CSV table of C-alpha atoms in Angstrom, one decimal:
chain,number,residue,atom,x,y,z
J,250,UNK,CA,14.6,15.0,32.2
J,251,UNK,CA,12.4,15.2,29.5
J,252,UNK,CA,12.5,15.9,26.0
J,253,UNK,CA,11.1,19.5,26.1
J,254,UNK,CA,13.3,20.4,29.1
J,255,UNK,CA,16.1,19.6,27.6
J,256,UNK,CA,15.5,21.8,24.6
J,257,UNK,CA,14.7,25.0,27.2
J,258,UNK,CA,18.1,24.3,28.8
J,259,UNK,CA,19.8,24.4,25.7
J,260,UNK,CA,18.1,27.5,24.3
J,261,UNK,CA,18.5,29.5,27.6
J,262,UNK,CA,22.5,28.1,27.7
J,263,UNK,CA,22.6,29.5,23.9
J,264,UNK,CA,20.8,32.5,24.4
J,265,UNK,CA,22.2,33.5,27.6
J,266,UNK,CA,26.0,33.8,25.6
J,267,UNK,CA,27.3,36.5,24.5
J,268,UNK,CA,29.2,35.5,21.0
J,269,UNK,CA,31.0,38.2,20.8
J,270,UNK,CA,33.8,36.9,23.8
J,271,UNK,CA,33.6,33.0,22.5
J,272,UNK,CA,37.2,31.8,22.3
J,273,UNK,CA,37.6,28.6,20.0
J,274,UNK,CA,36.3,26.2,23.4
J,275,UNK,CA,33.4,28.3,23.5
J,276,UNK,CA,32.5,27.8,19.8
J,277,UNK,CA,33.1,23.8,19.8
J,278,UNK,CA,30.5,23.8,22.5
J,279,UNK,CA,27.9,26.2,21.0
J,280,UNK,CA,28.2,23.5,18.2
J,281,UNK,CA,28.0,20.6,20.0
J,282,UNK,CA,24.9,22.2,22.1
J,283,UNK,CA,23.1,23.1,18.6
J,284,UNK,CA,24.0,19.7,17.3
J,285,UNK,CA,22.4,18.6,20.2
J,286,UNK,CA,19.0,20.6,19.9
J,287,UNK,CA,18.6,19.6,16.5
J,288,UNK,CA,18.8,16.2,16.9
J,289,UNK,CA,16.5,16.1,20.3
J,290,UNK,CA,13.6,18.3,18.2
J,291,UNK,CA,14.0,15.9,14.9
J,292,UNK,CA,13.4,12.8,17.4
J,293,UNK,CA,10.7,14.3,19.4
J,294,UNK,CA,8.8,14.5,15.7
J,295,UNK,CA,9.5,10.3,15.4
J,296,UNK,CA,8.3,9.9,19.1
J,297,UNK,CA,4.8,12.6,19.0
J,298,UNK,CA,2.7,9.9,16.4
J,299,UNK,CA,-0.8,11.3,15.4
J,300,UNK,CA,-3.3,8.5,14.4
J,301,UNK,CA,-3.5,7.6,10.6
J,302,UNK,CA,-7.0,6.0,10.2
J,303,UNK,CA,-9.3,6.9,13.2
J,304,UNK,CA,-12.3,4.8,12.3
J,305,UNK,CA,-14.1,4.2,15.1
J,306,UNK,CA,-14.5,0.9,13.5
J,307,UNK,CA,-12.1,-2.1,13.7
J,308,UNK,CA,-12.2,-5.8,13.3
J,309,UNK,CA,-15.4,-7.3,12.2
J,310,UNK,CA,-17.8,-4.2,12.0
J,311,UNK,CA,-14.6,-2.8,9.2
J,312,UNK,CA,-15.0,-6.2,7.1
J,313,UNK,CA,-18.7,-5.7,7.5
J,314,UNK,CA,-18.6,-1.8,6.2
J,315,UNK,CA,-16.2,-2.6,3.4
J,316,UNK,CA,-18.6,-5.4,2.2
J,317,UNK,CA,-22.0,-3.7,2.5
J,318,UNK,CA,-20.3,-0.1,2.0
J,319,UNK,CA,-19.8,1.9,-1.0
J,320,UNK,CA,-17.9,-0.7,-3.4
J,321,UNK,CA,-15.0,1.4,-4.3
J,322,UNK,CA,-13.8,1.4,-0.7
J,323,UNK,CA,-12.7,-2.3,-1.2
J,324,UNK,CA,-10.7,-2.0,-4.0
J,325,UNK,CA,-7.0,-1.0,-3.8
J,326,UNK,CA,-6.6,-1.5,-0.3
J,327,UNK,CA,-2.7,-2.0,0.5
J,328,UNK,CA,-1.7,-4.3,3.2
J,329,UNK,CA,-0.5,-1.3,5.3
J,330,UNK,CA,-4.3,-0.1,5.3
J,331,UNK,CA,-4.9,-3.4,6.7
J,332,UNK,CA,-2.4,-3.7,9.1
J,333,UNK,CA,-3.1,-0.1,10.2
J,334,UNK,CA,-7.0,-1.4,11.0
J,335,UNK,CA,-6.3,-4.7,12.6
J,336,UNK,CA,-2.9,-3.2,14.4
J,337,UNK,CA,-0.7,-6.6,13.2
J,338,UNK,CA,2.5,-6.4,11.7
J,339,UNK,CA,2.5,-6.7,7.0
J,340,UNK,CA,4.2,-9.8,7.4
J,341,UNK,CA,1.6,-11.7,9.6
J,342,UNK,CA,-1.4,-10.4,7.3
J,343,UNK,CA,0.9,-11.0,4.1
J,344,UNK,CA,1.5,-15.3,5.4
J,345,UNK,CA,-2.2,-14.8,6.2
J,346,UNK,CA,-3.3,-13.7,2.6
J,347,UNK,CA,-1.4,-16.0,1.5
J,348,UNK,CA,-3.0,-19.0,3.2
J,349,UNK,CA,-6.5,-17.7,2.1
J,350,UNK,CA,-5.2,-17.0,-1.6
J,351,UNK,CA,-4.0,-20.9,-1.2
J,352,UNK,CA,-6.9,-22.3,-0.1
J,353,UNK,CA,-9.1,-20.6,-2.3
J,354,UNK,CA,-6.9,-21.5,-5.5
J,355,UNK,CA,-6.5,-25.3,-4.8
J,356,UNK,CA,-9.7,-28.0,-4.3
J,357,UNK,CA,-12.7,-28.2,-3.4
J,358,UNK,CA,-13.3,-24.5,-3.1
J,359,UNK,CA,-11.4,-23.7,-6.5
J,360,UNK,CA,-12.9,-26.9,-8.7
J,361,UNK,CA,-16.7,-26.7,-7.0
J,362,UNK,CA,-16.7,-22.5,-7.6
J,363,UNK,CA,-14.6,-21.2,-10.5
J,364,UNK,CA,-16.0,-21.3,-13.6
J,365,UNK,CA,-13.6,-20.0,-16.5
J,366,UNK,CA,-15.7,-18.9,-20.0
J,367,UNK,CA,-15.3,-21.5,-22.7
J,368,UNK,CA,-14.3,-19.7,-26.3
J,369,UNK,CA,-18.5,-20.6,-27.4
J,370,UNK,CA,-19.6,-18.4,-24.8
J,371,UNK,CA,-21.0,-14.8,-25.7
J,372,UNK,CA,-19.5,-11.1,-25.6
J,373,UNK,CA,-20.6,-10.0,-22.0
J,374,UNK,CA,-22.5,-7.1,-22.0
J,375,UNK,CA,-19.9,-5.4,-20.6
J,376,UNK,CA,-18.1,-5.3,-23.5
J,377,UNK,CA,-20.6,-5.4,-26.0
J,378,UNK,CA,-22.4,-2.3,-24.9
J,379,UNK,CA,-19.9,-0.3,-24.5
J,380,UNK,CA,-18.0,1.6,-27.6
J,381,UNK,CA,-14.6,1.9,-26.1
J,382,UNK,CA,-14.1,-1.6,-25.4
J,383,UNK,CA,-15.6,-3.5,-27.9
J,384,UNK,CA,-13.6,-2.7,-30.9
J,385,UNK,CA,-11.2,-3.7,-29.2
J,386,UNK,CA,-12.0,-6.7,-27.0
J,387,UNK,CA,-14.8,-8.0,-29.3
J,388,UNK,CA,-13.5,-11.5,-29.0
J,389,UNK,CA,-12.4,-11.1,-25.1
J,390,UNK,CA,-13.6,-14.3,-23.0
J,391,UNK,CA,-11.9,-13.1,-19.9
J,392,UNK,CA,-11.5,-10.3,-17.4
J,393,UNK,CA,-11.5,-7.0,-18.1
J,394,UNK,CA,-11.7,-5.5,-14.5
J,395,UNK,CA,-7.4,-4.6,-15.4
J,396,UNK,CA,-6.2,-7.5,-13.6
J,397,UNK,CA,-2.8,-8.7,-14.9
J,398,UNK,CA,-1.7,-11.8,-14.0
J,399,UNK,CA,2.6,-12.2,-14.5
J,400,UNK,CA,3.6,-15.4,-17.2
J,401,UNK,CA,6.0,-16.8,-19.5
J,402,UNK,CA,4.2,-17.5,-23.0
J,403,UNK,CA,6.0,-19.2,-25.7
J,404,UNK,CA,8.2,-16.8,-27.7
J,405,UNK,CA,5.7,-17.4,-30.9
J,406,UNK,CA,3.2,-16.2,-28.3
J,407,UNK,CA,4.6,-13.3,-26.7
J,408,UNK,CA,3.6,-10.3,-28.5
J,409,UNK,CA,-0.4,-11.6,-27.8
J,410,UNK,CA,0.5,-10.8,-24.2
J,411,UNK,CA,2.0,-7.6,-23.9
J,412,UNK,CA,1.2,-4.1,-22.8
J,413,UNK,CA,2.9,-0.6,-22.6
J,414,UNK,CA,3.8,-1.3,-19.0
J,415,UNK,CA,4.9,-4.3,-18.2
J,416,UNK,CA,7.3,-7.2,-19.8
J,417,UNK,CA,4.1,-10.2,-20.0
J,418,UNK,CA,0.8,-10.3,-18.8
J,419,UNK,CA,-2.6,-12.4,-18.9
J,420,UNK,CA,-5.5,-10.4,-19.1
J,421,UNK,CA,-7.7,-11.8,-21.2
J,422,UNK,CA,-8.2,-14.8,-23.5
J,423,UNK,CA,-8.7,-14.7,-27.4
């Protein structure tokens, strides 16, 4: 017996008494019986699961449209998102990240590619040209895309690395 069927039996059962000649048995199992509705029409709800994303895209073709797409799509994309697309569980794509993150961070990729800005190279335009940041990162030599990377500075050196939000962050360099 399915689901829905069970719920018809147990509204015609309810419906079909008449509450005015219910003794005390009678009550205990109208409660047990709407106890018993409720639960089977909260669990139908968990079982009845309506697609989240329904790209028709997956796999490749959705690395290759959030590479060549519209750029905002890439950013803030949460590994649920990911696992979602690729249907794998957040802990395999999380040890996958990982790997990649590693690989990119440690030689040859990280010594051959990354270039950090030495403290004689210019403001980027970035900055420069625009009013409400350079004021106030006129002598910025890093990022200023928000990232926030978590450290422990010196205590002579903490109050050069934090914000409203968080304890102590790296951001940029003076």
């Amino acid at each position: 017996m399915d689901d829905k069927a069970l719920c018809l039996m147990l509204l015609e059962y309810l419906v079909s008494d008449d509450e005015d000649s219910m003794d005390d048995d009678d009550e205990e199992d109208h409660a047990v019986l709407t106890a018993s509705e409720s639960i089977v029409l909260y669990s139908q709800s968990l079982y009845d699961k309506t697609p989240y994303h329904t790209s028709v895209l997956s796999g490749q073709g959705w690395i290759q449209e959030l590479i060549n797409g519209h750029a905002g799509r890439i950013k803030r994309l949460t590994l649920k998102h990911v696992g979602e697309c690729f249907q794998r569980a957040n802990d395999t794509l999380s040890k996958y990240f990982k790997e990649i993150l590693f690989a990119f961070s440690s030689a040859p990729i990280h010594t051959d590619y990354v270039h950090l800005p030495s403290a004689n190279d210019s403001i980027p335009p970035e900055i420069q040209n625009n009013p409400k940041l350079f004021p106030f990162f006129s002598g910025a030599i890093g990022t200023i895309d928000g990232t926030h990377i978590a450290c422990a500075p010196k205590s002579s050196e903490r109050h050069l690395s934090r914000n409203n939000k968080e304890p102590a962050i790296v951001g940029e360099q003076y």
